[in-house]
């Protein structure tokens, strides 16, 4: 059979259409042997290969064969059943990954935002349980410094003077610190700090506005607000807790073929994240 030939499978009564080359990704699997009519479990009926197995789980099998990646829904829980199907089809590299559920299960992320106002300045500290998320958020936030005069500090628009970007303070891989607002310097000049959060291109100086934009950014990124409380009433430090279920990075199976040897399959983490 040509590897470009279209193959139709009827799995539990549900039709799947694919190319022979997709089914031949793992030559020692039962799906590859099926093409040579070399497996009694697969019956060729009216040009379709019939097998009495679970069609829903087979859709994940087909996705794996097409992409060589394991990417399951956040609410997926049938690891044992899918592992059994992978074993049945002779896809042992997939079965091996499924036996390591901790690599595939979504993880709960916690993010905490602390916010305080002191005179004309607002202070922010963000702590996250996932360092990668904190790093990504830090790349979105830019603080600009400049001189400010003749306007209220509540104005959302910076003066026309040159603004200098400042690095965020990163006490650890899991948190960041920044501030906005104004403070008096020589004469009637005010030192000003503005905050911009991508993809929004505004430069905001009002702490409440920055807090609102930060919340909007987190909610759009899949977080949900869990609680809001005051943790230091004297200093008016407000604490906001967020959480989300984060899908793990996709797992890619790399298949190396050597003449005369059985296939060797290795799993590695894909650099592409499969959703939030």
Tab-separated table of C-alpha atoms in Angstrom:
chain	number	residue	atom	x	y	z
A	1	UNK	CA	0.000	0.000	0.000
A	2	UNK	CA	1.319	3.440	-0.942
A	3	UNK	CA	2.043	5.629	2.057
A	4	UNK	CA	-0.041	8.385	0.423
A	5	UNK	CA	-3.080	6.127	0.009
A	6	UNK	CA	-6.187	7.130	1.930
A	7	UNK	CA	-7.252	4.656	4.618
A	8	UNK	CA	-10.674	4.496	6.265
A	9	UNK	CA	-11.075	2.963	9.711
A	10	UNK	CA	-14.339	2.219	11.466
A	11	UNK	CA	-13.611	2.255	15.190
A	12	UNK	CA	-16.616	1.277	17.264
A	13	UNK	CA	-18.784	2.372	14.336
A	14	UNK	CA	-17.169	5.826	13.932
A	15	UNK	CA	-15.276	6.488	10.694
A	16	UNK	CA	-11.754	7.929	10.679
A	17	UNK	CA	-10.049	8.905	7.421
A	18	UNK	CA	-6.270	9.272	7.241
A	19	UNK	CA	-3.221	8.460	5.122
A	20	UNK	CA	-1.326	5.217	5.278
A	21	UNK	CA	1.840	7.165	6.155
A	22	UNK	CA	0.170	8.420	9.340
A	23	UNK	CA	-0.570	4.878	10.480
A	24	UNK	CA	2.979	3.810	9.579
A	25	UNK	CA	4.660	6.277	11.954
A	26	UNK	CA	5.440	3.331	14.229
A	27	UNK	CA	6.116	0.335	11.916
A	28	UNK	CA	5.856	-2.230	14.717
A	29	UNK	CA	2.425	-1.037	15.856
A	30	UNK	CA	-0.738	-2.986	15.117
A	31	UNK	CA	-2.062	-0.105	13.031
A	32	UNK	CA	0.946	-0.355	10.716
A	33	UNK	CA	0.639	-4.131	10.492
A	34	UNK	CA	-3.076	-3.755	9.810
A	35	UNK	CA	-2.284	-2.248	6.396
A	36	UNK	CA	-0.760	-5.553	5.359
A	37	UNK	CA	-3.816	-7.475	6.554
A	38	UNK	CA	-1.530	-8.920	9.181
A	39	UNK	CA	-3.749	-8.569	12.268
A	40	UNK	CA	-6.942	-10.554	12.943
A	41	UNK	CA	-8.391	-7.809	15.193
A	42	UNK	CA	-8.910	-5.565	12.145
A	43	UNK	CA	-11.499	-6.751	9.645
A	44	UNK	CA	-11.568	-5.269	6.159
A	45	UNK	CA	-15.275	-4.689	5.408
A	46	UNK	CA	-16.349	-2.863	2.228
A	47	UNK	CA	-12.976	-1.164	1.970
A	48	UNK	CA	-12.914	-0.047	5.619
A	49	UNK	CA	-10.868	-1.504	8.448
A	50	UNK	CA	-13.222	-2.301	11.322
A	51	UNK	CA	-12.096	-2.687	14.936
A	52	UNK	CA	-14.346	-2.931	17.970
A	53	UNK	CA	-12.677	-0.363	20.227
A	54	UNK	CA	-13.538	2.991	21.850
A	55	UNK	CA	-13.945	5.707	19.187
A	56	UNK	CA	-13.568	8.682	21.551
A	57	UNK	CA	-10.223	7.458	22.847
A	58	UNK	CA	-9.114	6.585	19.326
A	59	UNK	CA	-9.443	10.261	18.372
A	60	UNK	CA	-6.565	10.954	20.807
A	61	UNK	CA	-4.612	8.080	19.262
A	62	UNK	CA	-5.037	9.660	15.816
A	63	UNK	CA	-4.023	13.084	17.099
A	64	UNK	CA	-0.849	11.533	18.516
A	65	UNK	CA	-0.031	9.800	15.226
A	66	UNK	CA	-0.584	12.998	13.239
A	67	UNK	CA	1.439	15.313	15.488
A	68	UNK	CA	3.688	13.008	17.552
A	69	UNK	CA	2.559	15.096	20.510
A	70	UNK	CA	0.468	14.321	23.548
A	71	UNK	CA	-1.951	17.158	24.224
A	72	UNK	CA	-5.027	16.298	26.270
A	73	UNK	CA	-7.947	18.470	27.430
A	74	UNK	CA	-7.627	20.121	30.837
A	75	UNK	CA	-10.552	18.075	32.156
A	76	UNK	CA	-9.237	14.760	30.787
A	77	UNK	CA	-9.173	11.974	33.387
A	78	UNK	CA	-9.190	8.654	31.479
A	79	UNK	CA	-5.419	8.134	31.572
A	80	UNK	CA	-5.724	4.457	32.492
A	81	UNK	CA	-8.195	3.724	29.681
A	82	UNK	CA	-6.189	5.655	27.105
A	83	UNK	CA	-3.036	3.854	28.269
A	84	UNK	CA	-4.853	0.558	27.716
A	85	UNK	CA	-5.817	1.633	24.177
A	86	UNK	CA	-2.226	2.673	23.416
A	87	UNK	CA	-1.072	-0.767	24.580
A	88	UNK	CA	-3.703	-2.449	22.411
A	89	UNK	CA	-2.573	-0.581	19.289
A	90	UNK	CA	1.075	-1.312	20.039
A	91	UNK	CA	1.975	2.368	20.541
A	92	UNK	CA	4.313	1.773	23.455
A	93	UNK	CA	5.947	5.196	23.419
A	94	UNK	CA	2.508	6.748	23.939
A	95	UNK	CA	1.687	4.192	26.632
A	96	UNK	CA	4.943	5.056	28.397
A	97	UNK	CA	4.050	8.754	28.472
A	98	UNK	CA	0.537	8.039	29.716
A	99	UNK	CA	1.973	5.992	32.573
A	100	UNK	CA	3.663	9.217	33.743
A	101	UNK	CA	0.472	11.139	34.428
A	102	UNK	CA	2.257	13.889	36.357
A	103	UNK	CA	3.815	15.080	33.081
A	104	UNK	CA	0.451	15.413	31.373
A	105	UNK	CA	-1.947	16.607	34.047
A	106	UNK	CA	-2.745	20.339	34.276
A	107	UNK	CA	-1.297	22.086	37.294
A	108	UNK	CA	-2.952	24.601	39.579
A	109	UNK	CA	-1.208	27.985	39.515
A	110	UNK	CA	-1.508	30.601	42.236
A	111	UNK	CA	-0.678	34.273	41.637
A	112	UNK	CA	-0.751	36.951	44.331
A	113	UNK	CA	-0.810	40.703	43.713
A	114	UNK	CA	0.022	43.066	46.583
A	115	UNK	CA	-0.866	46.721	46.129
A	116	UNK	CA	-0.336	49.711	48.396
A	117	UNK	CA	-0.628	53.497	48.163
A	118	UNK	CA	1.702	55.889	49.957
A	119	UNK	CA	1.193	59.587	49.342
A	120	UNK	CA	1.537	59.972	45.561
A	121	UNK	CA	3.074	56.584	44.813
A	122	UNK	CA	1.644	53.113	44.267
A	123	UNK	CA	3.655	49.964	44.976
A	124	UNK	CA	3.126	46.531	43.430
A	125	UNK	CA	4.530	43.125	44.280
A	126	UNK	CA	3.514	40.057	42.276
A	127	UNK	CA	4.289	36.521	43.431
A	128	UNK	CA	3.523	33.411	41.375
A	129	UNK	CA	3.848	29.693	42.033
A	130	UNK	CA	5.068	29.177	38.432
A	131	UNK	CA	8.286	31.026	37.607
A	132	UNK	CA	7.613	30.786	33.858
A	133	UNK	CA	4.330	32.664	34.243
A	134	UNK	CA	6.004	35.366	36.319
A	135	UNK	CA	8.762	35.701	33.717
A	136	UNK	CA	6.206	36.018	30.906
A	137	UNK	CA	4.277	38.670	32.834
A	138	UNK	CA	7.496	40.554	33.606
A	139	UNK	CA	8.198	40.739	29.873
A	140	UNK	CA	4.830	42.461	29.396
A	141	UNK	CA	5.367	45.128	32.064
A	142	UNK	CA	7.601	48.148	31.500
A	143	UNK	CA	8.239	50.995	33.954
A	144	UNK	CA	9.258	54.397	32.550
A	145	UNK	CA	10.907	57.196	34.516
A	146	UNK	CA	10.841	60.903	33.692
A	147	UNK	CA	10.231	64.406	35.012
A	148	UNK	CA	6.652	65.489	35.580
A	149	UNK	CA	5.407	69.033	36.095
A	150	UNK	CA	2.293	71.124	35.689
A	151	UNK	CA	-0.115	68.142	35.840
A	152	UNK	CA	-1.900	66.190	38.514
A	153	UNK	CA	-0.295	62.854	39.299
A	154	UNK	CA	-3.644	61.285	38.504
A	155	UNK	CA	-3.301	62.255	34.848
A	156	UNK	CA	-3.045	59.102	32.705
A	157	UNK	CA	-0.970	60.859	30.078
A	158	UNK	CA	2.787	61.462	30.404
A	159	UNK	CA	4.420	64.752	29.550
A	160	UNK	CA	6.249	65.108	26.265
A	161	UNK	CA	9.647	64.807	27.922
A	162	UNK	CA	11.786	61.763	27.279
A	163	UNK	CA	10.898	58.716	29.345
A	164	UNK	CA	13.542	56.171	30.271
A	165	UNK	CA	12.559	52.491	30.662
A	166	UNK	CA	13.613	50.956	33.971
A	167	UNK	CA	14.167	47.273	34.767
A	168	UNK	CA	11.725	45.609	37.119
A	169	UNK	CA	13.023	44.498	40.481
A	170	UNK	CA	13.145	40.679	40.576
A	171	UNK	CA	13.851	39.513	44.143
A	172	UNK	CA	13.518	35.910	42.917
A	173	UNK	CA	12.318	33.895	39.926
A	174	UNK	CA	8.862	33.808	41.503
A	175	UNK	CA	8.185	37.501	42.105
A	176	UNK	CA	8.618	41.036	40.816
A	177	UNK	CA	8.351	44.532	42.300
A	178	UNK	CA	7.561	47.849	40.615
A	179	UNK	CA	5.953	51.201	41.367
A	180	UNK	CA	4.303	54.163	39.687
A	181	UNK	CA	3.354	57.706	40.654
A	182	UNK	CA	5.331	60.818	41.529
A	183	UNK	CA	7.667	62.145	44.165
A	184	UNK	CA	9.028	65.639	44.654
A	185	UNK	CA	12.555	66.475	43.609
A	186	UNK	CA	14.343	69.830	43.274
A	187	UNK	CA	12.101	72.864	42.787
A	188	UNK	CA	8.632	72.184	41.522
A	189	UNK	CA	9.715	69.172	39.510
A	190	UNK	CA	8.216	65.785	40.186
A	191	UNK	CA	9.998	62.540	39.477
A	192	UNK	CA	7.435	60.361	37.715
A	193	UNK	CA	7.119	56.657	37.004
A	194	UNK	CA	4.686	55.289	34.459
A	195	UNK	CA	3.694	51.682	33.871
A	196	UNK	CA	2.820	50.084	30.546
A	197	UNK	CA	1.426	46.522	30.228
A	198	UNK	CA	1.465	44.931	26.779
A	199	UNK	CA	-0.466	44.679	24.540
A	200	UNK	CA	-1.952	47.920	25.913
A	201	UNK	CA	0.415	50.725	24.845
A	202	UNK	CA	-0.700	53.359	27.360
A	203	UNK	CA	1.716	54.660	29.970
A	204	UNK	CA	-0.230	54.939	33.223
A	205	UNK	CA	0.856	56.820	36.316
A	206	UNK	CA	-2.221	56.313	38.477
A	207	UNK	CA	-1.834	53.208	40.658
A	208	UNK	CA	-5.533	52.357	40.584
A	209	UNK	CA	-5.530	52.454	36.783
A	210	UNK	CA	-2.450	50.213	36.654
A	211	UNK	CA	-4.097	47.786	39.074
A	212	UNK	CA	-7.213	47.656	36.898
A	213	UNK	CA	-5.181	47.010	33.744
A	214	UNK	CA	-3.172	44.320	35.545
A	215	UNK	CA	-6.386	42.583	36.627
A	216	UNK	CA	-7.731	42.742	33.076
A	217	UNK	CA	-4.484	41.211	31.760
A	218	UNK	CA	-4.596	38.336	34.252
A	219	UNK	CA	-8.273	37.568	33.632
A	220	UNK	CA	-7.712	37.480	29.872
A	221	UNK	CA	-4.831	35.070	30.476
A	222	UNK	CA	-7.126	32.550	32.167
A	223	UNK	CA	-6.756	33.490	35.837
A	224	UNK	CA	-9.754	33.982	38.102
A	225	UNK	CA	-9.899	36.161	41.195
A	226	UNK	CA	-10.134	34.078	44.372
A	227	UNK	CA	-10.011	36.631	47.158
A	228	UNK	CA	-9.235	40.223	48.094
A	229	UNK	CA	-8.108	41.188	51.556
A	230	UNK	CA	-6.125	43.793	53.485
A	231	UNK	CA	-2.976	42.263	54.944
A	232	UNK	CA	-1.494	45.370	56.607
A	233	UNK	CA	-4.132	47.909	57.566
A	234	UNK	CA	-1.622	50.465	58.834
A	235	UNK	CA	0.164	50.574	55.482
A	236	UNK	CA	-3.032	49.843	53.506
A	237	UNK	CA	-1.517	46.846	51.727
A	238	UNK	CA	-4.180	45.058	49.694
A	239	UNK	CA	-3.675	41.454	48.605
A	240	UNK	CA	-5.461	39.858	45.635
A	241	UNK	CA	-5.185	36.116	45.011
A	242	UNK	CA	-5.713	34.521	41.588
A	243	UNK	CA	-5.656	30.945	40.334
A	244	UNK	CA	-5.845	29.047	37.050
A	245	UNK	CA	-5.372	25.533	35.759
A	246	UNK	CA	-2.393	25.542	33.439
A	247	UNK	CA	-1.979	22.912	30.781
A	248	UNK	CA	1.558	21.477	30.719
A	249	UNK	CA	3.841	22.049	27.789
A	250	UNK	CA	3.161	19.611	24.982
A	251	UNK	CA	5.161	16.400	25.046
A	252	UNK	CA	6.729	15.494	21.724
A	253	UNK	CA	7.797	11.981	20.803
A	254	UNK	CA	10.898	11.799	18.647
A	255	UNK	CA	11.185	8.525	16.726
A	256	UNK	CA	14.592	7.324	15.581
A	257	UNK	CA	14.691	4.449	13.150
A	258	UNK	CA	17.762	2.275	12.632
A	259	UNK	CA	17.886	-0.451	9.945
A	260	UNK	CA	17.269	-3.879	11.439
A	261	UNK	CA	16.502	-2.500	14.878
A	262	UNK	CA	13.252	-1.947	16.708
A	263	UNK	CA	12.000	1.614	16.865
A	264	UNK	CA	13.328	3.815	19.621
A	265	UNK	CA	11.013	6.497	20.884
A	266	UNK	CA	11.991	9.271	23.266
A	267	UNK	CA	9.814	11.928	24.820
A	268	UNK	CA	10.902	15.508	25.217
A	269	UNK	CA	9.093	18.634	26.254
A	270	UNK	CA	7.960	20.767	23.365
A	271	UNK	CA	8.892	24.438	23.495
A	272	UNK	CA	5.372	25.324	22.412
A	273	UNK	CA	2.819	25.585	25.205
A	274	UNK	CA	-0.522	24.002	24.430
A	275	UNK	CA	-2.907	26.626	25.693
A	276	UNK	CA	-3.378	28.097	29.273
